[in-house]
Amino acid sequence: MLWFLIIGMIAGWLAGNITKGSGFGLIGDLVVGIIGSFIGGFLFSLMGLSAYGTIGEITMATIGAIVLLWIVRLIK
């Protein structure tokens, strides 16, 4: 459980830096990263891909978080 939160926090921070230029704070990065990990897992499974290891999990969650932020900005 703790590892899942750490991966989510890293992915949220990376997505925030890639899309906006800065993170969203500790809680914001954690929420974006956790939701992004679910989205990333869903997208990877649709494409028939799988992520192995820590780097793969962070990559998958970051891609999902970027997609989440992109969708939120479209709605805004």
PDB file of C-alpha atoms in Angstrom:
ATOM      1  CA  MET A   1       0.000   0.000   0.000  1.00  0.00           C
ATOM      2  CA  LEU A   2       2.783   2.418   0.881  1.00  0.00           C
ATOM      3  CA  TRP A   3       4.598   1.581  -2.370  1.00  0.00           C
ATOM      4  CA  PHE A   4       1.404   2.332  -4.334  1.00  0.00           C
ATOM      5  CA  LEU A   5       1.212   5.781  -2.697  1.00  0.00           C
ATOM      6  CA  ILE A   6       4.866   6.506  -3.417  1.00  0.00           C
ATOM      7  CA  ILE A   7       4.455   5.532  -7.083  1.00  0.00           C
ATOM      8  CA  GLY A   8       1.332   7.720  -7.270  1.00  0.00           C
ATOM      9  CA  MET A   9       3.115  10.684  -5.732  1.00  0.00           C
ATOM     10  CA  ILE A  10       6.056  10.400  -8.137  1.00  0.00           C
ATOM     11  CA  ALA A  11       3.767   9.987 -11.145  1.00  0.00           C
ATOM     12  CA  GLY A  12       1.605  12.956 -10.129  1.00  0.00           C
ATOM     13  CA  TRP A  13       4.662  15.123  -9.625  1.00  0.00           C
ATOM     14  CA  LEU A  14       6.103  14.115 -13.000  1.00  0.00           C
ATOM     15  CA  ALA A  15       2.798  14.714 -14.789  1.00  0.00           C
ATOM     16  CA  GLY A  16       2.432  18.111 -13.142  1.00  0.00           C
ATOM     17  CA  ASN A  17       5.925  19.104 -14.205  1.00  0.00           C
ATOM     18  CA  ILE A  18       5.450  17.841 -17.744  1.00  0.00           C
ATOM     19  CA  THR A  19       2.060  19.457 -18.389  1.00  0.00           C
ATOM     20  CA  LYS A  20       1.992  22.552 -16.213  1.00  0.00           C
ATOM     21  CA  GLY A  21       5.588  23.270 -15.301  1.00  0.00           C
ATOM     22  CA  SER A  22       5.276  22.629 -11.554  1.00  0.00           C
ATOM     23  CA  GLY A  23       3.692  20.112  -9.219  1.00  0.00           C
ATOM     24  CA  PHE A  24       0.367  20.393  -7.406  1.00  0.00           C
ATOM     25  CA  GLY A  25       1.625  19.994  -3.857  1.00  0.00           C
ATOM     26  CA  LEU A  26       1.912  16.757  -1.926  1.00  0.00           C
ATOM     27  CA  ILE A  27      -1.792  15.878  -1.750  1.00  0.00           C
ATOM     28  CA  GLY A  28      -2.553  17.072  -5.293  1.00  0.00           C
ATOM     29  CA  ASP A  29       0.328  15.060  -6.758  1.00  0.00           C
ATOM     30  CA  LEU A  30      -0.791  11.995  -4.810  1.00  0.00           C
ATOM     31  CA  VAL A  31      -4.406  12.221  -6.019  1.00  0.00           C
ATOM     32  CA  VAL A  32      -3.433  12.887  -9.644  1.00  0.00           C
ATOM     33  CA  GLY A  33      -0.899  10.042  -9.557  1.00  0.00           C
ATOM     34  CA  ILE A  34      -3.260   7.484  -8.026  1.00  0.00           C
ATOM     35  CA  ILE A  35      -6.095   8.258 -10.434  1.00  0.00           C
ATOM     36  CA  GLY A  36      -3.539   8.377 -13.240  1.00  0.00           C
ATOM     37  CA  SER A  37      -2.257   4.927 -12.349  1.00  0.00           C
ATOM     38  CA  PHE A  38      -5.740   3.496 -12.822  1.00  0.00           C
ATOM     39  CA  ILE A  39      -6.156   5.330 -16.128  1.00  0.00           C
ATOM     40  CA  GLY A  40      -2.685   4.264 -17.254  1.00  0.00           C
ATOM     41  CA  GLY A  41      -3.366   0.643 -16.354  1.00  0.00           C
ATOM     42  CA  PHE A  42      -6.625   0.746 -18.287  1.00  0.00           C
ATOM     43  CA  LEU A  43      -5.000   2.323 -21.349  1.00  0.00           C
ATOM     44  CA  PHE A  44      -2.068  -0.086 -21.275  1.00  0.00           C
ATOM     45  CA  SER A  45      -4.421  -3.064 -21.083  1.00  0.00           C
ATOM     46  CA  LEU A  46      -6.445  -1.725 -24.035  1.00  0.00           C
ATOM     47  CA  MET A  47      -3.276  -1.548 -26.110  1.00  0.00           C
ATOM     48  CA  GLY A  48      -2.069  -4.960 -24.951  1.00  0.00           C
ATOM     49  CA  LEU A  49       0.926  -3.548 -23.078  1.00  0.00           C
ATOM     50  CA  SER A  50       2.120  -4.332 -19.597  1.00  0.00           C
ATOM     51  CA  ALA A  51       4.483  -2.539 -17.252  1.00  0.00           C
ATOM     52  CA  TYR A  52       7.084  -4.420 -15.238  1.00  0.00           C
ATOM     53  CA  GLY A  53       9.232  -3.123 -12.433  1.00  0.00           C
ATOM     54  CA  THR A  54       9.316   0.208 -10.704  1.00  0.00           C
ATOM     55  CA  ILE A  55      10.224   2.244 -13.782  1.00  0.00           C
ATOM     56  CA  GLY A  56       7.435   0.611 -15.773  1.00  0.00           C
ATOM     57  CA  GLU A  57       4.889   1.330 -13.041  1.00  0.00           C
ATOM     58  CA  ILE A  58       5.995   4.961 -12.780  1.00  0.00           C
ATOM     59  CA  THR A  59       5.866   5.339 -16.571  1.00  0.00           C
ATOM     60  CA  MET A  60       2.395   3.815 -16.795  1.00  0.00           C
ATOM     61  CA  ALA A  61       1.055   5.952 -13.943  1.00  0.00           C
ATOM     62  CA  THR A  62       2.645   9.112 -15.354  1.00  0.00           C
ATOM     63  CA  ILE A  63       1.096   8.537 -18.779  1.00  0.00           C
ATOM     64  CA  GLY A  64      -2.273   7.997 -17.124  1.00  0.00           C
ATOM     65  CA  ALA A  65      -1.864  11.149 -15.034  1.00  0.00           C
ATOM     66  CA  ILE A  66      -0.963  13.190 -18.128  1.00  0.00           C
ATOM     67  CA  VAL A  67      -4.101  11.890 -19.864  1.00  0.00           C
ATOM     68  CA  LEU A  68      -6.130  12.791 -16.748  1.00  0.00           C
ATOM     69  CA  LEU A  69      -4.751  16.335 -16.685  1.00  0.00           C
ATOM     70  CA  TRP A  70      -5.373  16.699 -20.418  1.00  0.00           C
ATOM     71  CA  ILE A  71      -9.018  15.629 -19.997  1.00  0.00           C
ATOM     72  CA  VAL A  72      -9.503  17.974 -17.026  1.00  0.00           C
ATOM     73  CA  ARG A  73      -8.121  20.898 -19.039  1.00  0.00           C
ATOM     74  CA  LEU A  74     -10.447  20.062 -21.939  1.00  0.00           C
ATOM     75  CA  ILE A  75     -13.428  20.166 -19.595  1.00  0.00           C
ATOM     76  CA  LYS A  76     -12.290  23.444 -18.040  1.00  0.00           C
TER      77      LYS A  76
END
